[in-house]
mmCIF file of C-alpha atoms in Angstrom:
data_model
loop_
_atom_site.group_PDB
_atom_site.id
_atom_site.type_symbol
_atom_site.label_atom_id
_atom_site.label_comp_id
_atom_site.label_asym_id
_atom_site.label_seq_id
_atom_site.Cartn_x
_atom_site.Cartn_y
_atom_site.Cartn_z
ATOM 1 C CA UNK A 13 5.798 7.474 57.108
ATOM 2 C CA UNK A 14 8.414 5.200 59.019
ATOM 3 C CA UNK A 15 11.209 2.912 57.246
ATOM 4 C CA UNK A 16 8.766 -0.122 58.546
ATOM 5 C CA UNK A 17 6.370 0.813 56.685
ATOM 6 C CA UNK A 18 7.659 2.233 53.757
ATOM 7 C CA UNK A 19 8.691 -1.151 53.614
ATOM 8 C CA UNK A 20 5.304 -2.655 53.830
ATOM 9 C CA UNK A 21 3.509 -0.387 51.760
ATOM 10 C CA UNK A 22 6.217 -1.434 48.516
ATOM 11 C CA UNK A 23 6.012 -4.936 49.228
ATOM 12 C CA UNK A 24 2.341 -4.846 49.063
ATOM 13 C CA UNK A 25 1.960 -2.944 45.335
ATOM 14 C CA UNK A 26 4.907 -5.488 44.640
ATOM 15 C CA UNK A 27 2.598 -8.543 45.371
ATOM 16 C CA UNK A 28 -0.642 -6.588 44.582
ATOM 17 C CA UNK A 29 0.787 -5.884 40.724
ATOM 18 C CA UNK A 30 1.505 -9.607 39.958
ATOM 19 C CA UNK A 31 -1.793 -11.098 41.429
ATOM 20 C CA UNK A 32 -3.273 -8.797 38.950
ATOM 21 C CA UNK A 33 -1.182 -10.053 36.534
ATOM 22 C CA UNK A 34 -2.333 -12.473 37.602
ATOM 23 C CA UNK A 35 -6.714 -11.778 36.804
ATOM 24 C CA UNK A 36 -6.713 -12.160 40.289
ATOM 25 C CA UNK A 37 -7.517 -8.533 41.182
ATOM 26 C CA UNK A 38 -9.481 -6.873 38.528
ATOM 27 C CA UNK A 39 -10.577 -3.825 39.134
ATOM 28 C CA UNK A 40 -10.313 -2.461 42.410
ATOM 29 C CA UNK A 41 -11.054 -5.331 43.797
ATOM 30 C CA UNK A 42 -9.000 -7.165 46.209
ATOM 31 C CA UNK A 43 -6.535 -6.084 49.157
ATOM 32 C CA UNK A 44 -3.665 -7.557 50.603
ATOM 33 C CA UNK A 45 -2.100 -7.268 54.394
ATOM 34 C CA UNK A 46 1.383 -8.124 56.489
ATOM 35 C CA UNK A 47 0.552 -7.912 60.303
ATOM 36 C CA UNK A 48 3.710 -4.705 61.489
ATOM 37 C CA UNK A 49 2.862 -6.560 65.229
ATOM 38 C CA UNK A 50 1.135 -8.522 67.938
ATOM 39 C CA UNK A 51 0.560 -6.323 70.143
ATOM 40 C CA UNK A 52 -1.744 -4.638 69.865
ATOM 41 C CA UNK A 53 -2.126 -6.295 66.361
ATOM 42 C CA UNK A 54 -2.008 -3.947 63.866
ATOM 43 C CA UNK A 55 -1.916 -4.497 59.929
ATOM 44 C CA UNK A 56 -0.680 -2.512 56.833
ATOM 45 C CA UNK A 57 -3.729 -2.829 54.379
ATOM 46 C CA UNK A 58 -4.015 -1.824 50.780
ATOM 47 C CA UNK A 59 -5.714 1.023 50.152
ATOM 48 C CA UNK A 60 -9.386 0.785 49.350
ATOM 49 C CA UNK A 61 -11.120 1.925 45.497
ATOM 50 C CA UNK A 62 -7.054 1.917 44.029
ATOM 51 C CA UNK A 63 -6.178 -0.249 40.787
ATOM 52 C CA UNK A 64 -4.371 -3.076 42.599
ATOM 53 C CA UNK A 65 -1.711 -2.779 39.593
ATOM 54 C CA UNK A 66 -0.635 0.235 40.357
ATOM 55 C CA UNK A 67 0.011 0.502 44.129
ATOM 56 C CA UNK A 68 2.509 2.994 45.677
ATOM 57 C CA UNK A 69 4.757 2.170 48.601
ATOM 58 C CA UNK A 70 2.107 5.269 49.939
ATOM 59 C CA UNK A 71 -0.022 3.393 48.612
ATOM 60 C CA UNK A 72 -0.701 1.519 52.099
ATOM 61 C CA UNK A 73 -3.476 2.255 55.755
ATOM 62 C CA UNK A 74 -2.886 0.752 59.850
ATOM 63 C CA UNK A 75 -5.254 -0.261 60.836
ATOM 64 C CA UNK A 76 -5.951 -2.387 64.815
ATOM 65 C CA UNK A 77 -7.940 -6.146 65.557
ATOM 66 C CA UNK A 78 -10.862 -4.424 64.556
ATOM 67 C CA UNK A 79 -9.414 -4.030 61.055
ATOM 68 C CA UNK A 80 -10.437 0.035 61.529
ATOM 69 C CA UNK A 81 -7.692 2.771 60.326
ATOM 70 C CA UNK A 82 -5.503 4.355 63.485
ATOM 71 C CA UNK A 83 -4.326 7.496 63.490
ATOM 72 C CA UNK A 84 -2.396 9.878 62.577
ATOM 73 C CA UNK A 85 -1.942 7.557 58.653
ATOM 74 C CA UNK A 86 0.498 9.275 56.501
ATOM 75 C CA UNK A 87 -2.528 9.677 54.184
ATOM 76 C CA UNK A 88 -5.206 10.159 55.928
ATOM 77 C CA UNK A 89 -7.003 10.820 52.509
ATOM 78 C CA UNK A 90 -6.997 6.525 52.251
ATOM 79 C CA UNK A 91 -9.035 4.323 54.058
ATOM 80 C CA UNK A 92 -9.234 0.240 54.561
ATOM 81 C CA UNK A 93 -11.451 -2.011 52.493
ATOM 82 C CA UNK A 94 -14.065 -3.236 55.175
ATOM 83 C CA UNK A 95 -12.018 -6.445 54.815
ATOM 84 C CA UNK A 96 -9.707 -4.870 56.505
ATOM 85 C CA UNK A 97 -11.575 -6.956 59.572
ATOM 86 C CA UNK A 98 -11.490 -9.876 58.418
ATOM 87 C CA UNK A 99 -7.507 -10.003 57.437
ATOM 88 C CA UNK A 100 -7.209 -8.406 61.503
ATOM 89 C CA UNK A 101 -9.159 -11.660 62.670
ATOM 90 C CA UNK A 102 -6.991 -13.627 60.694
ATOM 91 C CA UNK A 103 -3.502 -12.281 61.728
ATOM 92 C CA UNK A 104 -5.468 -12.763 64.931
ATOM 93 C CA UNK A 105 -5.987 -15.922 64.961
ATOM 94 C CA UNK A 106 -3.720 -17.367 62.811
ATOM 95 C CA UNK A 107 -0.766 -14.974 63.776
ATOM 96 C CA UNK A 108 -0.918 -15.089 59.855
ATOM 97 C CA UNK A 109 2.281 -12.272 59.372
ATOM 98 C CA UNK A 110 0.672 -11.623 55.733
ATOM 99 C CA UNK A 111 -3.224 -12.382 54.751
ATOM 100 C CA UNK A 112 -4.270 -12.606 50.342
ATOM 101 C CA UNK A 113 -7.443 -11.286 49.329
ATOM 102 C CA UNK A 114 -7.720 -12.366 45.496
ATOM 103 C CA UNK A 115 -10.827 -12.805 43.824
ATOM 104 C CA UNK A 116 -9.569 -16.251 42.019
ATOM 105 C CA UNK A 117 -11.973 -17.939 39.359
ATOM 106 C CA UNK A 118 -11.037 -21.712 40.361
ATOM 107 C CA UNK A 119 -11.329 -21.404 44.299
ATOM 108 C CA UNK A 120 -15.015 -19.440 43.459
ATOM 109 C CA UNK A 121 -16.468 -21.974 41.220
ATOM 110 C CA UNK A 122 -14.328 -25.174 43.360
ATOM 111 C CA UNK A 123 -16.343 -23.731 46.029
ATOM 112 C CA UNK A 124 -20.242 -23.085 44.152
ATOM 113 C CA UNK A 125 -19.176 -26.958 43.256
ATOM 114 C CA UNK A 126 -18.626 -27.943 46.558
ATOM 115 C CA UNK A 127 -20.200 -25.906 48.680
ATOM 116 C CA UNK A 128 -19.962 -28.177 51.981
ATOM 117 C CA UNK A 129 -15.428 -27.377 51.579
ATOM 118 C CA UNK A 130 -13.330 -28.575 48.950
ATOM 119 C CA UNK A 131 -11.231 -31.589 48.830
ATOM 120 C CA UNK A 132 -7.879 -31.405 47.106
ATOM 121 C CA UNK A 133 -5.726 -35.100 47.245
ATOM 122 C CA UNK A 134 -3.254 -37.163 45.914
ATOM 123 C CA UNK A 135 -1.426 -34.797 44.605
ATOM 124 C CA UNK A 136 2.333 -33.379 44.572
ATOM 125 C CA UNK A 137 1.251 -30.016 44.083
ATOM 126 C CA UNK A 138 -0.001 -30.073 48.190
ATOM 127 C CA UNK A 139 3.250 -29.366 49.515
ATOM 128 C CA UNK A 140 3.466 -26.283 48.960
ATOM 129 C CA UNK A 141 0.683 -26.257 51.675
ATOM 130 C CA UNK A 142 2.714 -27.659 53.934
ATOM 131 C CA UNK A 143 1.061 -30.627 53.169
ATOM 132 C CA UNK A 144 2.193 -34.616 52.177
ATOM 133 C CA UNK A 145 1.085 -35.650 48.446
ATOM 134 C CA UNK A 146 -0.571 -38.077 50.225
ATOM 135 C CA UNK A 147 -2.310 -35.611 52.822
ATOM 136 C CA UNK A 148 -5.950 -34.771 52.562
ATOM 137 C CA UNK A 149 -6.865 -31.424 52.589
ATOM 138 C CA UNK A 150 -10.749 -29.992 52.754
ATOM 139 C CA UNK A 151 -10.132 -26.104 52.485
ATOM 140 C CA UNK A 152 -13.617 -24.935 54.733
ATOM 141 C CA UNK A 153 -15.837 -22.522 52.259
ATOM 142 C CA UNK A 154 -18.333 -20.005 54.186
ATOM 143 C CA UNK A 155 -21.263 -18.279 52.867
ATOM 144 C CA UNK A 156 -20.470 -14.134 51.829
ATOM 145 C CA UNK A 157 -21.898 -11.552 54.197
ATOM 146 C CA UNK A 158 -21.190 -7.559 54.320
ATOM 147 C CA UNK A 159 -20.758 -8.329 57.888
ATOM 148 C CA UNK A 160 -16.352 -8.626 58.533
ATOM 149 C CA UNK A 161 -18.015 -9.821 62.481
ATOM 150 C CA UNK A 162 -19.893 -12.466 60.987
ATOM 151 C CA UNK A 163 -17.680 -14.002 58.371
ATOM 152 C CA UNK A 164 -14.691 -13.557 60.930
ATOM 153 C CA UNK A 165 -16.789 -15.868 62.961
ATOM 154 C CA UNK A 166 -17.263 -18.760 60.441
ATOM 155 C CA UNK A 167 -13.662 -18.929 59.574
ATOM 156 C CA UNK A 168 -13.158 -18.826 63.186
ATOM 157 C CA UNK A 169 -15.488 -21.501 63.993
ATOM 158 C CA UNK A 170 -13.671 -23.691 60.516
ATOM 159 C CA UNK A 171 -10.126 -22.780 61.469
ATOM 160 C CA UNK A 172 -7.646 -25.430 61.337
ATOM 161 C CA UNK A 173 -3.861 -23.791 61.347
ATOM 162 C CA UNK A 174 -2.659 -26.181 58.713
ATOM 163 C CA UNK A 175 -5.305 -25.422 55.993
ATOM 164 C CA UNK A 176 -3.913 -21.768 56.185
ATOM 165 C CA UNK A 177 -6.777 -20.951 53.779
ATOM 166 C CA UNK A 178 -11.074 -19.875 53.331
ATOM 167 C CA UNK A 179 -13.133 -19.291 50.244
ATOM 168 C CA UNK A 180 -15.888 -16.706 50.339
ATOM 169 C CA UNK A 181 -18.967 -17.899 48.536
ATOM 170 C CA UNK A 182 -19.385 -16.688 45.402
ATOM 171 C CA UNK A 183 -16.630 -14.156 46.521
ATOM 172 C CA UNK A 184 -13.078 -14.887 47.332
ATOM 173 C CA UNK A 185 -10.295 -16.435 48.659
ATOM 174 C CA UNK A 186 -8.202 -15.810 52.103
ATOM 175 C CA UNK A 187 -4.749 -17.119 52.093
ATOM 176 C CA UNK A 188 -2.146 -16.589 54.595
ATOM 177 C CA UNK A 189 1.420 -17.257 55.657
ATOM 178 C CA UNK A 190 3.926 -16.110 57.753
ATOM 179 C CA UNK A 191 4.537 -13.044 55.098
ATOM 180 C CA UNK A 192 3.477 -11.963 52.068
ATOM 181 C CA UNK A 193 5.736 -14.209 49.606
ATOM 182 C CA UNK A 194 4.627 -17.796 51.300
ATOM 183 C CA UNK A 195 1.101 -16.311 50.801
ATOM 184 C CA UNK A 196 1.325 -15.496 47.530
ATOM 185 C CA UNK A 197 3.029 -19.309 47.107
ATOM 186 C CA UNK A 198 0.603 -20.804 48.704
ATOM 187 C CA UNK A 199 -1.948 -19.488 46.871
ATOM 188 C CA UNK A 200 -0.123 -20.356 43.532
ATOM 189 C CA UNK A 201 -0.272 -23.095 44.332
ATOM 190 C CA UNK A 202 -3.824 -23.347 45.805
ATOM 191 C CA UNK A 203 -5.188 -21.937 42.111
ATOM 192 C CA UNK A 204 -3.309 -24.989 40.344
ATOM 193 C CA UNK A 205 -4.612 -27.442 43.237
ATOM 194 C CA UNK A 206 -8.500 -26.137 41.920
ATOM 195 C CA UNK A 207 -7.881 -25.998 38.935
ATOM 196 C CA UNK A 208 -7.228 -30.296 39.004
ATOM 197 C CA UNK A 209 -9.364 -31.056 41.011
ATOM 198 C CA UNK A 210 -11.964 -28.689 38.818
ATOM 199 C CA UNK A 211 -10.846 -30.156 35.321
ATOM 200 C CA UNK A 212 -10.565 -34.098 36.846
ATOM 201 C CA UNK A 213 -13.935 -33.895 38.209
ATOM 202 C CA UNK A 214 -16.017 -36.789 37.223
ATOM 203 C CA UNK A 215 -12.910 -38.475 35.516
ATOM 204 C CA UNK A 216 -13.211 -42.416 36.931
ATOM 205 C CA UNK A 217 -8.843 -43.072 37.899
ATOM 206 C CA UNK A 218 -7.543 -46.136 35.884
ATOM 207 C CA UNK A 219 -6.226 -48.773 38.068
ATOM 208 C CA UNK A 220 -3.762 -50.234 36.095
#
């Protein structure tokens, strides 16, 4: 295993353990990736079928622009999730350095409540997404599919460079950033924003 891949694997394992501890990667669900290079596109993705709270630096698979494992893997027995295809599409279209896919309940419930898009507005936490606190951000919601090409097309059709997130209905959320730390920070901020928006839905604003 190259030093670059070992470092990527260690970072992915660390972030996966953190997110599993938050209840966002229950069982063996969810997957994280970092972009190793853009041309040709190569991603390091957490290996499929493993407890995301117990990953090691070796539990990583290198995939290409289609999400398929490239030859000469350090551990050929490991395989990427089929969802690696959407990671690759996001990295290609958004130029992301890292993509987080978790099954964050607040995002899935918000998408169930607002299937046309989850509107987040006038909240200080929007600054964590690179937006102003008086801004309005609509998080796109796309229908779930087992076909990553279909999901990728839906993501790309609604892509907005200023909105680094897409919710897959009744499934989970994808969040991206320039690196894993920024992607994690954005995911944490979004969880708060979704929880607040759900909790205050139906409240009437009191104007002094």
